[in-house]
Coordinates of C-alpha atoms in Angstrom, one line a residue:
X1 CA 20.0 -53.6 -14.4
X2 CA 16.5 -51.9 -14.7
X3 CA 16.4 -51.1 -10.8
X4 CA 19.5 -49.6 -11.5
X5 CA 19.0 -46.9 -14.1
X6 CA 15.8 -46.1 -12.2
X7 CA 17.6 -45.4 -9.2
X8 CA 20.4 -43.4 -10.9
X9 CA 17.8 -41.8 -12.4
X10 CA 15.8 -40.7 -9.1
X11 CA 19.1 -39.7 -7.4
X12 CA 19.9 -37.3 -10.2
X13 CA 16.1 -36.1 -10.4
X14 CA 16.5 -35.4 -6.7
X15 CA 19.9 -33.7 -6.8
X16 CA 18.8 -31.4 -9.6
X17 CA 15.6 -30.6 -7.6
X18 CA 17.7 -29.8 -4.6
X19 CA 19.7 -28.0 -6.8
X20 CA 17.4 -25.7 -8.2
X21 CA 15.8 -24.9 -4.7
X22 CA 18.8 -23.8 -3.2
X23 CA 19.6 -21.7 -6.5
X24 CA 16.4 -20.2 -5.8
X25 CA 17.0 -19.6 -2.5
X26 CA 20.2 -18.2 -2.6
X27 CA 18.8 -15.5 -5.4
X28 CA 15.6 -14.8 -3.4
X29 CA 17.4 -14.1 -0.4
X30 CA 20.4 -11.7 -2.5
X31 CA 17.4 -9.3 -3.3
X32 CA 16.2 -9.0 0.6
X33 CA 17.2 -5.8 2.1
X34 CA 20.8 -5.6 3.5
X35 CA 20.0 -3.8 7.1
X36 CA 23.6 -4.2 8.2
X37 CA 26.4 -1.5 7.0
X38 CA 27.4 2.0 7.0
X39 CA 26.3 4.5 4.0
X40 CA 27.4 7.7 2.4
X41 CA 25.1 10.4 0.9
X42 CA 25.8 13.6 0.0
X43 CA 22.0 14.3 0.7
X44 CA 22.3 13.8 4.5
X45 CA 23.0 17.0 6.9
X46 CA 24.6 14.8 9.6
X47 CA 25.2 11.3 10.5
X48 CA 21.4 9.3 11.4
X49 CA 21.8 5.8 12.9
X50 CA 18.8 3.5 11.6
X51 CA 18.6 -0.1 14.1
X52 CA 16.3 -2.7 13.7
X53 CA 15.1 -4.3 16.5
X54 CA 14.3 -7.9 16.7
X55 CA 11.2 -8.0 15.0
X56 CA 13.1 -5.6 11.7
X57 CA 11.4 -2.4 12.9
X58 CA 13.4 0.6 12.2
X59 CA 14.5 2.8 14.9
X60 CA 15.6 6.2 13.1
X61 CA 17.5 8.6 15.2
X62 CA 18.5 12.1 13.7
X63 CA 19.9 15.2 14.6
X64 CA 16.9 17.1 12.4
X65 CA 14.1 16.5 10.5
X66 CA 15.2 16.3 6.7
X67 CA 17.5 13.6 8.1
X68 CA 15.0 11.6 9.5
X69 CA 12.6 11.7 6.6
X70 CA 14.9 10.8 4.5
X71 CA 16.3 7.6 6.5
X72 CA 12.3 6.9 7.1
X73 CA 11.7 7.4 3.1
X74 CA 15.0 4.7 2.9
X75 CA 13.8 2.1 5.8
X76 CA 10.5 2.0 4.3
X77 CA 11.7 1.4 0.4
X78 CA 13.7 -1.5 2.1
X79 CA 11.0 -2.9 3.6
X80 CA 7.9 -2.2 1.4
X81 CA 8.8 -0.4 -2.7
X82 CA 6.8 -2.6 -4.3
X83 CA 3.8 -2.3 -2.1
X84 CA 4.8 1.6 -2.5
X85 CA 4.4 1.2 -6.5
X86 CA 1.1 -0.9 -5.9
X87 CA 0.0 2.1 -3.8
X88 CA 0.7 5.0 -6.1
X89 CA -0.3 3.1 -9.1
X90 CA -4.1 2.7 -8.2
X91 CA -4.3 6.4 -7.1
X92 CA -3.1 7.6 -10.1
X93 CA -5.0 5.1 -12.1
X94 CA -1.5 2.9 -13.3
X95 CA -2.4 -0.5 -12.4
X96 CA -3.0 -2.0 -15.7
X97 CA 0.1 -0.9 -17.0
X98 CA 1.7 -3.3 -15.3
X99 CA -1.3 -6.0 -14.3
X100 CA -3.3 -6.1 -17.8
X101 CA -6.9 -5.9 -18.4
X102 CA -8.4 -6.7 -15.0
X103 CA -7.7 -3.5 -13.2
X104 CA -8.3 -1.0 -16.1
X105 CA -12.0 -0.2 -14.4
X106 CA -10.0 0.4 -11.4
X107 CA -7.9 2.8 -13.2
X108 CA -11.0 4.7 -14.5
X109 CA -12.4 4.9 -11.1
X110 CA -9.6 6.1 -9.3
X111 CA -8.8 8.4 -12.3
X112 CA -12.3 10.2 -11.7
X113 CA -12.0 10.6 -8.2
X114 CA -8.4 12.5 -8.2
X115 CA -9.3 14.3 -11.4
X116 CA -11.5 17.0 -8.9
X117 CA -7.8 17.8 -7.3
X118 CA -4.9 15.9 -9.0
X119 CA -2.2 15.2 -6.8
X120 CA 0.7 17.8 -8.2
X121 CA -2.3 20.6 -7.4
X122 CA -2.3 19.2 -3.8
X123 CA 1.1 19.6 -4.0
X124 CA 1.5 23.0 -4.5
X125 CA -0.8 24.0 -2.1
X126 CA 1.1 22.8 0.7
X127 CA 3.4 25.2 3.0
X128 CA 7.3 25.0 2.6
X129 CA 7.6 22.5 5.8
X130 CA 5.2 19.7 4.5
X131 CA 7.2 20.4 1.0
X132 CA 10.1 19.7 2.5
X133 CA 9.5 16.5 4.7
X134 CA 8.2 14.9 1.2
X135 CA 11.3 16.0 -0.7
X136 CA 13.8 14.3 1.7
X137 CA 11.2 11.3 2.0
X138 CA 11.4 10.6 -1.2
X139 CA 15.0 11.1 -1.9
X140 CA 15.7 8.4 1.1
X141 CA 13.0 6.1 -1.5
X142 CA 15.4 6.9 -4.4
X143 CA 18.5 6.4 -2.9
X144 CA 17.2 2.8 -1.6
X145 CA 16.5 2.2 -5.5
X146 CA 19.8 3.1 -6.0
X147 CA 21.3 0.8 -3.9
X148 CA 18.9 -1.9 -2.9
X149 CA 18.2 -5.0 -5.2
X150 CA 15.1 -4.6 -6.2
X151 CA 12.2 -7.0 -4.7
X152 CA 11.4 -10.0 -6.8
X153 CA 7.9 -8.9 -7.7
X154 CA 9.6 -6.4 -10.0
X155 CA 11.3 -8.8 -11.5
X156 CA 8.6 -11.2 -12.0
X157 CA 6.2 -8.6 -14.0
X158 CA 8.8 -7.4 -15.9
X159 CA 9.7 -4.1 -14.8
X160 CA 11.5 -1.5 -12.9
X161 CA 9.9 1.1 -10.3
X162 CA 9.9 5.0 -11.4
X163 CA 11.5 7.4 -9.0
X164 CA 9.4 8.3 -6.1
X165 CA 8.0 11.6 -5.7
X166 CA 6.7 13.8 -3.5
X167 CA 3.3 14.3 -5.2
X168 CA 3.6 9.9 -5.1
X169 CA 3.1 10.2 -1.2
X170 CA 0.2 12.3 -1.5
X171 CA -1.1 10.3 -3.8
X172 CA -1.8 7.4 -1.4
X173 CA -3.7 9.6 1.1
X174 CA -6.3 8.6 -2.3
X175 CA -6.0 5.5 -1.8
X176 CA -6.1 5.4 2.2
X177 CA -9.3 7.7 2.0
X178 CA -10.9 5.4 -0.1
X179 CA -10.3 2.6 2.7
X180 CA -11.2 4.6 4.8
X181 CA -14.9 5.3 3.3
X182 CA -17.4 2.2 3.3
X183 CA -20.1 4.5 2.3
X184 CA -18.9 4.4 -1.4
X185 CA -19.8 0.9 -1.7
X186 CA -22.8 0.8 0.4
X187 CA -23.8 3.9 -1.4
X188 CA -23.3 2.5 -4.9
X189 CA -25.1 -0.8 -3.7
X190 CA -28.1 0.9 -2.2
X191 CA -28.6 2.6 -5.4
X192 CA -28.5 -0.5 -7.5
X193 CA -30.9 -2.2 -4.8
X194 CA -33.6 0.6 -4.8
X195 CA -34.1 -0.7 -8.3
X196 CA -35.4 -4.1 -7.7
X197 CA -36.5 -4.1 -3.7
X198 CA -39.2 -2.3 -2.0
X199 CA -38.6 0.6 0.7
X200 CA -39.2 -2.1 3.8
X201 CA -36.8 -4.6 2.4
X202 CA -34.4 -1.9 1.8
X203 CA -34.6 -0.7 5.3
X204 CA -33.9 -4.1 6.5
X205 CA -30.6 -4.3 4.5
X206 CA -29.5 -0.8 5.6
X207 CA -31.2 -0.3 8.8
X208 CA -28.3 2.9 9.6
X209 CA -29.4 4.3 6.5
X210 CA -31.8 7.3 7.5
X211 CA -35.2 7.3 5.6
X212 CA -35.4 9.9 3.1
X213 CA -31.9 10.7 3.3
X214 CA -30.5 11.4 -0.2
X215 CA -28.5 9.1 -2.2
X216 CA -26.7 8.8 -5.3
X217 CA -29.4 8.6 -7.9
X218 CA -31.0 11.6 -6.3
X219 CA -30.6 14.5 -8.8
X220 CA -27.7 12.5 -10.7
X221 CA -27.7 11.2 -14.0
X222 CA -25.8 8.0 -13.1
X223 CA -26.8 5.2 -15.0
X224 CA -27.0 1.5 -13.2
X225 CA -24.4 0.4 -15.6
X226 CA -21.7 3.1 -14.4
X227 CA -22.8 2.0 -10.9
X228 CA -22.2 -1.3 -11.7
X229 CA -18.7 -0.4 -13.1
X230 CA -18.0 1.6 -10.2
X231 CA -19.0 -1.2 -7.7
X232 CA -17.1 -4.1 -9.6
X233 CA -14.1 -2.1 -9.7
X234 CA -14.0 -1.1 -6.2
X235 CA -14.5 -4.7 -5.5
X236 CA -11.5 -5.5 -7.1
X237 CA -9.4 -3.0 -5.5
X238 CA -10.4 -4.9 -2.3
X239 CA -9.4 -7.9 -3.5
X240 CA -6.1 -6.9 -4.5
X241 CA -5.3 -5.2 -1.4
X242 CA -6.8 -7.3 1.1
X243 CA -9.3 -5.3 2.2
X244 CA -12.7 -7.2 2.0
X245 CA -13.1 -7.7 5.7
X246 CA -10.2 -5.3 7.0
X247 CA -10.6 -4.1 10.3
X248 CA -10.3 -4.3 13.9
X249 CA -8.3 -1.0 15.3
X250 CA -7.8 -0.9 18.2
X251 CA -6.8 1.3 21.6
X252 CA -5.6 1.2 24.8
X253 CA -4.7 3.0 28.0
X254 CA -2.5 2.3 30.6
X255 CA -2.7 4.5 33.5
X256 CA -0.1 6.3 35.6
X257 CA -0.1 4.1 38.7
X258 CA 0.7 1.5 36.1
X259 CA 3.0 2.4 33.8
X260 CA 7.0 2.8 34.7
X261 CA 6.8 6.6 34.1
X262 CA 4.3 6.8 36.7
X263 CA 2.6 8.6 33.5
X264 CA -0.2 7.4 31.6
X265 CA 0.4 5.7 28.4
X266 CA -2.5 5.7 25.0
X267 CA -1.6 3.3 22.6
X268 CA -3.1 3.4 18.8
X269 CA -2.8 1.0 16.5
X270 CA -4.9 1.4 13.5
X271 CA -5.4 -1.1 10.9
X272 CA -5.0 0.6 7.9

């Protein structure tokens, strides 16, 4: 009688598991991207077909420009809005709005470096073509958050993703800058070196670093405290966006009596 219960027990343990797991599933896989369908917008010129190959990349063809920013701006909400929001919070210093404590310093840090040129200044300085290309991007983003479930990661922190605007785009060059400059950190850390090692242990830490070559202590009032801030929070920023040991771009050249256009080919693929 004992066996018994315990094995009407385990089955109903194991339906509900199975249960719950396919519940999940079915509402994970509602809020993926829908690429198959026809849609209306009044903000399109003329009709743009978007097909995904087999490996989901988009393949945008347009009859003019605004049209094809715009499908890009949609394609790419599809595939990647809450990275987008990630993105555009840390260069406008947003992150622990919505992540708590442990990125405020990353806040303060980014906030300092786009204080010199905000991104709304950058913005207006722009001619009427850029200005436009970032106005129809970003209405494609909107319209996707109009009509897209919204990626789980939303739901999961507990809220919902602003509209997108142009000043937003221009606001990750920030952030892509910053990946894009090692010298910050190794900066910041030679500073907080020079303070406890010797100039020939230095050089052999830094041998590309160029003997009496300025650095950031050099006619600056930073203290080793902000630079110790500054470092921690850019290691964080790392962390959260994988970014530690990024790298490995590559390029590549295929020449004409190889390729099928009996042209040559240059391929760039930077990891970025």
């Amino acid at each position: 009688m004992l066996q018994q219960r315990l094995w009407k027990i385990t089955y109903i343990s194991i339906a509900a598991i199975i249960g719950i797991l396919i519940a999940l599933y079915g509402f994970l896989t509602f809020r993926l991207p829908s690429y198959n369908g026809r849609l209306e917008s009044d903000k399109l010129l003329q009709p743009v077909d978007v097909y995904r190959d087999s490996y989901g990349m988009p393949h945008i063809h347009a009859a003019n420009e605004h049209d094809a920013y715009l499908a890009l701006g949609y394609a790419m909400a599809q595939d990647r809005m809450f990275q987008m929001d990630l993105f555009r919070r840390a260069a406008n210093g947003r992150l622990s709005e919505v992540l708590g404590e442990s990125t405020v310093r990353t806040d303060m840090l980014f906030r300092a470096i786009t204080a010199p040129r905000p991104p709304d200044d950058i913005y207006a300085s722009q001619p009427q073509e850029i200005k436009a290309a970032l106005i129809a991007f970003s209405e494609g983003v909107n319209l996707a958050l109009e009509r897209e479930s919204k990626p789980v990661e939303f739901l999961l922190l507990g809220y919902d993703p602003e509209p997108w605007k142009p000043q937003d785009s221009l606001a990750a060059l920030y952030l892509m800058s910053w990946d894009l400059s090692p010298a910050f950190s190794h900066e910041v850390l030679y500073s907080l070196l020079k303070e406890k090692l010797g100039p020939r242990e230095l050089a052999e830490l830094f041998p590309e670093y160029v003997s009496g070559a300025p650095d950031i202590l050099t006619g600056s009032t930073a203290s080793l405290d902000g630079l110790k801030s500054a470092y921690e929070a850019h290691r964080t920023m790392e962390a959260l966006f994988g970014t530690e040991d990024a790298g490995a771009s590559n390029n590549w050249v295929v020449g004409p009596g190889r390729s099928a256009t009996d042209g040559p080919v240059v391929a760039n693929d930077m990891h970025l």
